[in-house]
Amino acid sequence: MTAPVSATAADTADTKTAHSHEGESAVPSRLHRLGYALRQGYLTAQRLARGLVRGVHSRWRRSLQLRVVTTTLVISAFVTAVLGFFLMQQVQAGLLDAKQNAALNDHHAGLTYALNVMQDSDQSEREGQLDDIAKALGDRSGQTGLYEVAILPMVGGLNGRVTNDVEKTSVPEQLREQVQNSTEPEAQYQRYTEIVRDDGSREPGLAVGAQLSSAYELYYLFPLDHEQDMLDLVQRTLVLVASALILLLAAIAYVVTRQVVIPVRQAASSAEKLSSGDLSERMRVRGEDDLARLAMSFNDMAGNLQEKIRELEELSQVQRQFVSDVSHELRTPLATMRMAGDLLYEEREDFDPTMRRPVELLQSQLERFEELLGDLLEISRHDAGAATLTIERLDIRDAVMKAVGDAEQIAERRGIKVVLRLPAEPCVAEFDGRRINRILRNLIVNAIEHSEGKDVVVTAAGDRDAVAVAVRDFGVGLKEGEEHLCFDRFWRADPARTRTTGGTGLGLPIAKEDARLHGGWLQAWGMPGKGSQFRLSLPRKSGAELRGSPLPLAPLEMTITRTRSPHQVSPSSVEPAYAPQEVETTWSGSLGETP
């Protein structure tokens, strides 16, 4: 029977020990959860506070009315507080001065009465006289308790008298010392004190004292509860009136600034609509004040601007129509001249050398003239908004290959190598093959012309949302600001430079319009002596918004050195890192084989 009992006791002890360990481990877990909750609450409160501060700061910066009303409120509160403080000081000083004068007069009358009584009586009756004097002076204060009377001994062994339930300690020791040390007969002294009752209650008071005889002092204790109530009433009234006045001033400021801010907001809204293209927007004119003159001036400005823009639009339309008509009208005589020129060019071998050269020049200029007319017609279509796209799903690598093949003769004639860096995987996108081929051909031909005999590198890449082609040359480059000017019509980097490829000066503007028609970007980077790079970026899906480009605008070697930040001619974008898998191919002359 003993062994089972011992086993049961051991099991009970183990169970208690296990529960003890579990309890000890649960305490840190609860503390951890509590600390985590407090930390999360603090972070949440901090975020809310920051959001509130940002909201108030944003509202403060954007609202003129809020700044005016708040400034008026703060200044009014400050001025009212200062004036209220000085007013309270004046009221308090006036009440206390009046109370002191009345207290001195009452005390002097009581002192005179007590001195007369003591002079007319014998020394043996002094104790009874003091009781009579204290009672008579106390009766003079009336039932309202205007003051309390205290006759205190100056030497030990004598008894003092205090009316009602006032403690003797209500008379301050500093005042008693002044009275006892006084050498002037009937000299009065006063000091603010705290009147203490037998029940322990306390109230502010004024003590006035003087020597009654060589053995006694006469004190009057005047309660200041009435004056304190009056000061509290005045203070509450001032606070109430000041608060109402501040709110009234804030309301007045709100109403006044509203009369000014509303027309200003209307002017800002009208200006925003006008800047967005709504030239019919006008402001309402009310009255003949300054704001009304502002509205009239704004309306006059808007009317003149609308008229000028209408005139410019009509002039631009006339110019576009003129260019289109002239281009069409010149096609017929150009066709006749081209036929005659072709006949002469085919028979040039039969001419003597002096006639052969003019025929060749005539043929080249006719080709350039025909190209110029074609570019003029194309740019006029873009200006008129009549340009359309024939969208197909094509591989951008094929477009690059075709454009390089079209520039084969020019590269061969200049002895320039065209280096292709194409990805191994297809880069399929939706675009107009004819227009993209024209863009790439123009970029490659321009790079060959300005490469100063150095290589031209054509790079293609693609990511999930976009495809891009970059054409890089190592020629004269572009000066600062020319990254924008190169897309202007008929712009030339060097007016004295001779065109070797018969360009018209409209290639890059047309290429830029073609890129925009696709929803893409055509951007330029350049540095004097370091060459230039043009990048075409297109969305993979037609109509999608282009947010980035697979290729950097600046060449990789220039991006690493950070010698100059790139310049763009279209919306800025975040340039992602570029490290595609490439197949590099180099041409020098023949482009017949596909890499």
XYZ file of C-alpha atoms in Angstrom:
595
model
C 0.000 0.000 0.000
C 2.931 2.322 0.581
C 4.417 2.124 -2.941
C 1.284 3.269 -4.809
C 0.873 6.246 -2.506
C 4.458 7.300 -3.141
C 4.012 6.970 -6.899
C 0.897 9.092 -6.786
C 2.693 11.788 -4.815
C 5.569 11.778 -7.314
C 3.129 12.133 -10.217
C 1.440 15.025 -8.468
C 4.793 16.736 -7.903
C 5.753 16.273 -11.571
C 2.425 17.704 -12.677
C 2.886 20.765 -10.468
C 6.411 21.229 -11.791
C 5.186 21.009 -15.409
C 2.414 23.551 -14.749
C 4.940 25.794 -13.056
C 7.220 25.692 -16.138
C 4.262 26.299 -18.436
C 3.219 29.296 -16.348
C 6.726 30.690 -16.359
C 6.963 30.318 -20.167
C 3.501 31.835 -20.682
C 4.447 35.053 -18.868
C 7.168 36.105 -21.394
C 4.818 35.142 -24.247
C 2.092 37.430 -22.918
C 4.597 40.210 -22.346
C 5.877 39.757 -25.893
C 2.360 40.002 -27.316
C 1.621 43.043 -25.176
C 4.846 44.719 -26.300
C 4.082 43.916 -29.930
C 0.551 45.337 -29.602
C 1.864 48.517 -27.969
C 4.510 48.902 -30.676
C 1.925 48.430 -33.434
C -0.376 50.925 -31.751
C 2.447 53.444 -31.508
C 3.369 52.991 -35.162
C -0.282 53.356 -36.207
C -0.664 56.525 -34.142
C 2.569 57.864 -35.606
C 1.368 57.214 -39.163
C -1.961 58.867 -38.430
C -0.220 61.871 -36.904
C 2.103 62.207 -39.884
C -0.827 61.910 -42.277
C -2.709 64.576 -40.328
C 0.302 66.900 -40.351
C 0.809 66.387 -44.079
C -2.872 67.029 -44.734
C -2.912 70.216 -42.669
C 0.342 71.407 -44.271
C -0.999 70.731 -47.764
C -4.268 72.487 -46.950
C -2.350 75.405 -45.442
C -0.216 75.859 -48.543
C -3.119 75.549 -50.982
C -5.765 77.682 -49.245
C -5.300 81.452 -49.075
C -8.567 81.772 -47.185
C -7.414 79.349 -44.480
C -4.158 81.254 -44.011
C -5.945 84.613 -43.728
C -8.609 83.355 -41.309
C -6.077 81.484 -39.155
C -3.721 84.459 -39.062
C -6.589 86.767 -38.092
C -7.683 84.298 -35.406
C -4.191 84.007 -33.903
C -3.490 87.744 -33.960
C -6.930 88.524 -32.519
C -6.430 85.968 -29.749
C -3.018 87.407 -28.914
C -4.221 91.014 -28.868
C -7.329 90.108 -26.871
C -5.268 88.148 -24.339
C -2.863 91.048 -23.851
C -5.656 93.591 -23.496
C -7.589 91.256 -21.171
C -4.520 90.768 -18.985
C -3.967 94.514 -18.557
C -7.674 95.107 -18.021
C -7.782 92.476 -15.292
C -4.743 94.051 -13.674
C -6.437 97.444 -13.660
C -9.711 96.065 -12.288
C -7.890 94.089 -9.604
C -5.755 97.068 -8.608
C -8.837 99.315 -8.438
C -10.794 96.862 -6.283
C -7.893 96.273 -3.914
C -7.103 99.984 -3.592
C -10.704 100.721 -2.725
C -10.753 97.852 -0.240
C -7.502 99.046 1.380
C -8.809 102.596 1.786
C -12.062 101.375 3.310
C -10.189 98.959 5.590
C -7.842 101.691 6.834
C -10.769 104.013 7.574
C -12.705 101.322 9.446
C -9.636 100.311 11.407
C -8.815 103.918 12.277
C -12.340 104.479 13.543
C -12.199 101.345 15.663
C -8.740 102.218 16.981
C -9.913 105.694 17.995
C -12.932 104.238 19.783
C -10.803 101.703 21.652
C -8.253 104.305 22.718
C -10.991 106.569 24.057
C -12.539 103.759 26.041
C -9.200 102.729 27.532
C -8.327 106.322 28.485
C -11.619 106.784 30.382
C -11.270 103.552 32.415
C -9.066 102.379 35.258
C -6.190 99.908 34.934
C -7.978 97.429 37.210
C -10.837 97.106 34.776
C -8.577 96.492 31.750
C -9.569 92.854 31.136
C -13.263 93.630 31.112
C -12.675 96.668 28.909
C -10.873 94.547 26.329
C -13.854 92.184 26.190
C -16.232 95.121 25.786
C -14.043 96.724 23.123
C -13.781 93.475 21.127
C -17.551 92.946 21.349
C -18.374 96.556 20.427
C -16.000 96.617 17.475
C -17.267 93.232 16.295
C -20.841 94.516 16.430
C -19.876 97.428 14.198
C -19.025 95.045 11.317
C -22.685 94.073 11.143
C -24.254 90.742 10.377
C -22.538 90.558 6.950
C -19.168 90.019 8.624
C -17.447 92.954 7.003
C -14.405 92.307 9.171
C -13.208 90.364 12.159
C -11.517 91.935 15.226
C -8.443 90.562 16.955
C -6.826 92.083 20.096
C -3.504 90.343 20.632
C -1.026 90.815 23.510
C 2.439 92.141 22.857
C 3.943 90.466 25.938
C 3.601 87.026 27.423
C 1.190 86.145 30.189
C -1.740 88.103 28.705
C -4.793 86.816 26.867
C -5.931 87.952 23.467
C -9.436 88.387 22.081
C -10.714 87.270 18.638
C -14.285 87.678 17.444
C -16.293 84.783 16.019
C -14.388 81.628 15.014
C -11.190 83.133 13.568
C -7.840 81.636 14.491
C -5.142 83.927 15.892
C -2.756 82.586 13.267
C -4.730 84.533 10.637
C -2.636 87.573 11.582
C 0.698 87.190 9.736
C 3.857 87.337 11.825
C 5.445 89.907 9.478
C 2.557 92.298 10.192
C 2.869 91.775 13.961
C 6.578 92.524 13.813
C 5.890 95.780 11.962
C 3.279 96.808 14.508
C 5.432 95.891 17.503
C 8.469 97.709 16.139
C 6.471 100.841 15.288
C 7.533 104.040 17.042
C 4.716 106.209 15.741
C 1.506 106.373 17.748
C -1.584 105.111 15.963
C 0.510 104.081 12.924
C -1.425 101.591 10.737
C 0.097 98.678 8.827
C -1.517 96.265 6.386
C -0.700 92.966 4.703
C -2.586 90.397 2.669
C -3.158 87.170 4.513
C -5.288 84.051 4.662
C -8.083 83.990 7.221
C -8.277 80.613 8.966
C -11.482 79.496 10.676
C -11.849 77.046 13.522
C -13.398 74.499 11.136
C -10.264 74.595 8.963
C -11.740 76.671 6.127
C -9.544 79.306 4.560
C -10.266 82.449 2.590
C -8.176 85.345 1.274
C -8.158 88.433 3.420
C -6.551 91.770 4.281
C -5.124 92.382 7.766
C -4.760 95.921 9.170
C -3.116 96.517 12.567
C -1.821 99.125 14.979
C -0.699 99.410 18.623
C -3.616 99.740 21.012
C -1.430 100.196 24.072
C 1.955 99.207 25.289
C 0.626 95.720 25.931
C -1.927 95.084 23.197
C -2.366 95.330 19.396
C -5.589 95.900 17.511
C -6.110 94.048 14.196
C -8.930 94.094 11.695
C -9.249 91.084 9.330
C -11.209 91.920 6.171
C -12.361 88.887 4.072
C -11.796 89.392 0.319
C -14.280 86.780 -0.849
C -16.575 89.457 -2.264
C -13.735 91.031 -4.211
C -12.600 87.576 -5.361
C -16.114 86.790 -6.594
C -16.189 90.102 -8.421
C -12.804 89.419 -10.036
C -13.960 85.929 -11.054
C -17.084 87.418 -12.591
C -15.074 90.024 -14.474
C -12.613 87.343 -15.640
C -15.387 85.062 -16.865
C -17.032 87.960 -18.613
C -13.768 88.954 -20.271
C -13.091 85.378 -21.405
C -16.609 85.052 -22.803
C -16.528 88.421 -24.549
C -12.987 87.811 -25.864
C -13.949 84.392 -27.222
C -17.018 85.809 -28.900
C -14.964 88.695 -30.284
C -12.280 86.357 -31.650
C -14.870 84.134 -33.302
C -16.613 87.195 -34.677
C -13.354 88.527 -36.108
C -12.620 85.106 -37.638
C -16.091 85.061 -39.189
C -15.589 88.589 -40.520
C -12.208 87.598 -41.952
C -13.801 84.497 -43.518
C -16.550 86.536 -45.144
C -14.176 89.257 -46.352
C -11.579 86.860 -47.729
C -14.332 84.793 -49.343
C -15.367 87.820 -51.342
C -11.800 88.066 -52.633
C -10.871 84.393 -52.846
C -13.938 83.217 -54.785
C -13.241 85.496 -57.788
C -9.562 84.526 -57.632
C -10.505 80.833 -57.641
C -12.856 81.439 -60.540
C -10.030 83.193 -62.383
C -7.697 80.271 -61.674
C -10.309 77.767 -62.858
C -10.918 79.783 -66.013
C -7.183 80.053 -66.643
C -6.800 76.262 -66.242
C -9.626 75.632 -68.704
C -8.113 78.156 -71.080
C -4.702 76.513 -70.859
C -6.264 73.100 -71.482
C -7.623 74.314 -74.813
C -11.100 75.616 -73.949
C -10.737 79.023 -75.583
C -14.418 79.849 -75.064
C -14.010 80.062 -71.283
C -14.856 83.469 -69.796
C -15.168 84.965 -66.311
C -18.372 86.501 -64.970
C -18.116 90.258 -64.464
C -19.886 91.617 -61.388
C -19.787 95.263 -60.432
C -17.077 97.749 -61.275
C -14.452 97.099 -58.603
C -10.895 95.797 -58.985
C -12.043 92.189 -59.283
C -14.491 93.177 -61.989
C -11.694 94.914 -63.888
C -9.598 91.759 -63.451
C -12.419 89.678 -64.948
C -12.820 92.083 -67.861
C -9.081 92.081 -68.522
C -9.029 88.285 -68.394
C -11.936 88.056 -70.810
C -10.263 90.518 -73.185
C -7.052 88.507 -73.017
C -8.926 85.258 -73.652
C -10.786 86.798 -76.575
C -7.614 88.132 -78.152
C -5.855 84.821 -77.588
C -8.750 82.927 -79.130
C -8.727 85.223 -82.131
C -4.974 84.934 -82.598
C -5.073 81.149 -82.286
C -7.918 80.986 -84.765
C -5.915 83.099 -87.185
C -2.852 80.894 -86.672
C -4.921 77.752 -87.186
C -6.380 79.158 -90.362
C -2.928 80.201 -91.539
C -1.520 76.795 -90.660
C -4.364 75.133 -92.497
C -3.734 77.329 -95.520
C -0.027 76.498 -95.384
C -0.678 72.776 -95.109
C -3.163 72.935 -97.931
C -0.714 74.965 -99.986
C 2.093 72.459 -99.396
C -0.210 69.577 -100.248
C -1.539 71.287 -103.382
C 1.908 72.324 -104.554
C 3.236 68.825 -103.954
C 0.410 67.304 -105.955
C 0.687 69.873 -108.737
C 4.429 69.348 -109.027
C 4.024 65.629 -109.494
C 2.887 65.972 -113.130
C 5.751 68.172 -114.368
C 8.115 66.136 -112.206
C 6.932 62.938 -113.877
C 7.562 64.485 -117.288
C 10.982 65.734 -116.239
C 11.752 62.342 -114.710
C 10.873 60.557 -117.974
C 13.086 62.893 -119.950
C 15.852 62.600 -117.381
C 15.657 58.780 -117.424
C 15.993 58.779 -121.207
C 18.990 61.067 -121.052
C 20.518 59.041 -118.215
C 20.160 55.790 -120.142
C 21.851 57.326 -123.172
C 24.601 59.076 -121.197
C 27.289 56.713 -122.517
C 26.741 58.086 -125.998
C 27.401 61.646 -124.845
C 30.777 63.262 -124.668
C 32.254 63.665 -121.133
C 31.274 67.336 -120.938
C 27.590 66.405 -121.370
C 27.628 63.154 -119.373
C 28.301 64.829 -116.003
C 25.358 67.285 -116.220
C 23.027 64.388 -117.108
C 24.166 62.473 -113.987
C 23.689 65.559 -111.801
C 20.249 66.093 -113.321
C 19.274 62.501 -112.511
C 20.450 62.739 -108.848
C 18.684 66.060 -108.274
C 15.470 64.726 -109.835
C 15.595 61.785 -107.432
C 16.111 64.138 -104.521
C 13.293 66.375 -105.760
C 10.959 63.382 -105.965
C 11.948 62.314 -102.450
C 11.350 65.833 -101.154
C 7.855 65.897 -102.660
C 7.087 62.558 -101.066
C 8.266 63.811 -97.673
C 6.228 66.986 -98.029
C 3.104 64.983 -98.775
C 3.786 62.680 -95.811
C 4.386 65.517 -93.344
C 1.256 67.278 -94.593
C -0.742 64.110 -93.821
C 0.624 64.130 -90.274
C -0.216 67.804 -89.871
C -3.746 67.208 -91.096
C -4.166 64.159 -88.832
C -4.832 61.970 -91.858
C -1.942 59.551 -91.289
C -3.105 55.983 -90.582
C -1.412 52.762 -89.512
C -1.523 49.296 -91.002
C -0.882 47.234 -87.892
C 0.738 43.787 -88.169
C 2.441 41.445 -85.736
C 6.067 41.578 -86.857
C 9.501 40.821 -85.482
C 11.508 43.980 -84.891
C 14.652 42.065 -85.887
C 13.277 41.617 -89.411
C 12.587 45.358 -89.606
C 16.172 46.060 -88.552
C 17.551 43.647 -91.141
C 15.473 45.192 -93.914
C 16.511 48.730 -92.988
C 20.181 47.737 -92.892
C 19.782 46.051 -96.284
C 18.297 49.260 -97.721
C 21.363 51.179 -96.507
C 23.768 48.622 -97.950
C 24.946 50.700 -100.889
C 25.556 53.811 -98.808
C 27.579 51.883 -96.220
C 29.534 50.135 -98.930
C 30.301 53.413 -100.663
C 31.518 54.982 -97.433
C 33.433 51.885 -96.340
C 31.594 51.762 -92.984
C 30.874 48.648 -90.953
C 27.343 48.225 -89.605
C 27.414 46.113 -86.426
C 24.158 44.405 -85.483
C 23.402 43.378 -81.919
C 20.163 41.458 -82.075
C 18.558 39.252 -79.425
C 18.477 35.530 -80.042
C 14.777 35.326 -79.216
C 12.057 36.891 -81.430
C 10.912 40.416 -80.491
C 7.370 40.449 -81.850
C 5.272 43.588 -81.600
C 2.287 45.193 -83.317
C 3.357 48.008 -85.657
C 3.191 49.330 -89.203
C 6.099 47.663 -90.971
C 6.389 50.318 -93.678
C 6.594 53.245 -91.292
C 8.952 51.514 -88.829
C 11.211 50.484 -91.714
C 11.275 54.109 -92.849
C 12.228 55.256 -89.339
C 15.031 52.722 -89.013
C 16.344 53.360 -92.509
C 16.464 57.083 -91.819
C 18.296 56.577 -88.514
C 20.838 54.188 -90.057
C 21.490 56.431 -93.064
C 21.949 59.456 -90.800
C 24.347 57.486 -88.597
C 26.374 56.423 -91.648
C 26.529 59.970 -92.932
C 27.700 61.432 -89.588
C 29.916 58.557 -88.407
C 33.123 60.084 -89.837
C 34.115 56.704 -91.280
C 33.683 54.819 -87.982
C 31.440 51.868 -87.231
C 27.692 52.127 -86.765
C 26.111 49.897 -84.108
C 22.430 48.886 -84.333
C 21.023 47.262 -81.169
C 17.584 45.721 -80.677
C 15.991 44.450 -77.480
C 12.630 43.663 -75.969
C 10.965 43.130 -72.628
C 7.481 42.177 -71.527
C 5.828 45.442 -72.578
C 8.023 47.065 -75.210
C 10.627 46.636 -77.942
C 13.374 49.092 -78.806
C 16.066 49.742 -81.417
C 19.102 51.982 -80.806
C 21.345 53.277 -83.596
C 24.776 54.394 -82.393
C 27.477 56.244 -84.298
C 30.888 57.470 -83.139
C 31.079 60.606 -85.255
C 30.902 64.307 -84.469
C 28.029 63.884 -82.007
C 25.508 66.477 -80.889
C 26.023 69.633 -78.905
C 23.982 70.365 -75.800
C 20.427 71.232 -76.789
C 20.711 69.746 -80.268
C 19.043 66.550 -78.990
C 15.817 68.525 -79.342
C 16.639 70.589 -82.419
C 17.493 67.571 -84.570
C 13.784 66.734 -84.805
C 12.871 70.171 -86.183
C 12.017 70.429 -89.842
C 14.884 71.247 -92.204
C 17.319 71.517 -89.285
C 20.970 70.733 -89.957
C 23.717 70.377 -87.354
C 26.229 72.078 -89.657
C 24.684 74.265 -92.392
C 27.990 74.209 -94.267
C 28.033 70.403 -94.332
C 27.333 68.840 -97.738
C 24.639 66.170 -97.895
C 26.124 63.028 -99.433
C 22.916 61.024 -99.252
C 20.534 63.577 -100.727
C 18.501 64.075 -97.555
C 15.549 66.453 -97.522
C 15.709 67.667 -93.904
C 12.312 66.073 -93.156
C 13.429 62.531 -92.337
C 13.715 62.880 -88.565
C 10.534 64.978 -88.186
C 8.587 62.359 -90.151
C 10.221 59.585 -88.109
C 9.233 61.340 -84.914
C 5.619 61.668 -86.067
C 5.566 58.001 -87.107
C 6.831 56.988 -83.654
C 4.180 59.104 -81.944
C 1.531 57.610 -84.217
C 2.493 54.207 -82.784
C 2.370 55.547 -79.216
C 6.136 55.203 -78.988
C 9.167 57.402 -78.407
C 11.970 58.554 -80.655
C 14.721 60.014 -78.504
C 18.256 61.247 -79.045
C 21.470 61.385 -77.041
C 24.717 62.995 -78.123
C 28.017 64.425 -76.989
C 30.562 66.377 -79.044
C 33.345 64.062 -80.180
C 31.637 61.011 -78.625
C 29.017 60.414 -81.272
C 25.285 60.099 -80.873
C 22.586 57.513 -80.332
C 18.952 57.499 -81.439
C 16.516 55.170 -79.712
C 13.126 54.034 -81.016
C 10.825 52.505 -78.369
C 7.473 50.886 -79.244
C 4.817 49.151 -77.128
C 4.402 45.470 -77.899
C 0.642 45.882 -78.151
C -0.788 48.620 -80.335
C -2.575 51.283 -78.320
C -0.910 50.336 -75.024
C 0.756 53.043 -72.956
C 4.533 52.985 -73.130
C 6.046 53.263 -69.644
C 9.663 52.322 -70.255
C 12.203 51.150 -72.779
C 14.261 47.942 -72.843
C 17.326 49.949 -73.906
C 19.006 52.870 -72.144
C 18.975 56.176 -73.988
C 22.646 56.867 -73.355
C 25.165 54.205 -74.465
C 26.202 51.769 -71.765
C 29.792 52.992 -71.665
C 28.607 56.595 -71.196
C 26.101 55.549 -68.524
C 28.879 53.907 -66.513
C 31.171 56.936 -66.653
C 28.336 59.348 -65.851
C 30.011 62.077 -67.817
C 26.751 63.583 -68.956
C 23.058 63.088 -68.285
C 20.873 62.180 -71.282
C 18.518 64.612 -72.996
C 15.155 63.498 -74.227
C 12.648 64.895 -76.641
C 9.663 62.944 -75.387
C 8.190 62.162 -71.949
C 10.746 61.094 -69.412
C 10.860 57.473 -68.438
C 12.651 55.201 -66.035
C 15.479 53.480 -67.903
C 15.667 49.803 -66.958
C 18.888 47.887 -66.902
C 19.690 46.259 -70.253
C 21.457 42.941 -70.482
C 19.743 40.928 -73.253
C 21.088 37.836 -74.924
C 22.537 39.170 -78.191
C 23.793 37.915 -81.517
C 26.407 40.318 -82.872
C 27.014 40.522 -86.616
C 29.315 42.853 -88.548
C 28.934 44.008 -92.154
C 31.404 45.748 -94.363
C 29.894 46.048 -97.781
C 27.754 43.057 -98.841
C 24.564 42.495 -96.877
C 23.200 39.662 -98.922
C 23.431 36.979 -96.220
C 21.214 36.871 -93.164
C 23.167 36.622 -89.900
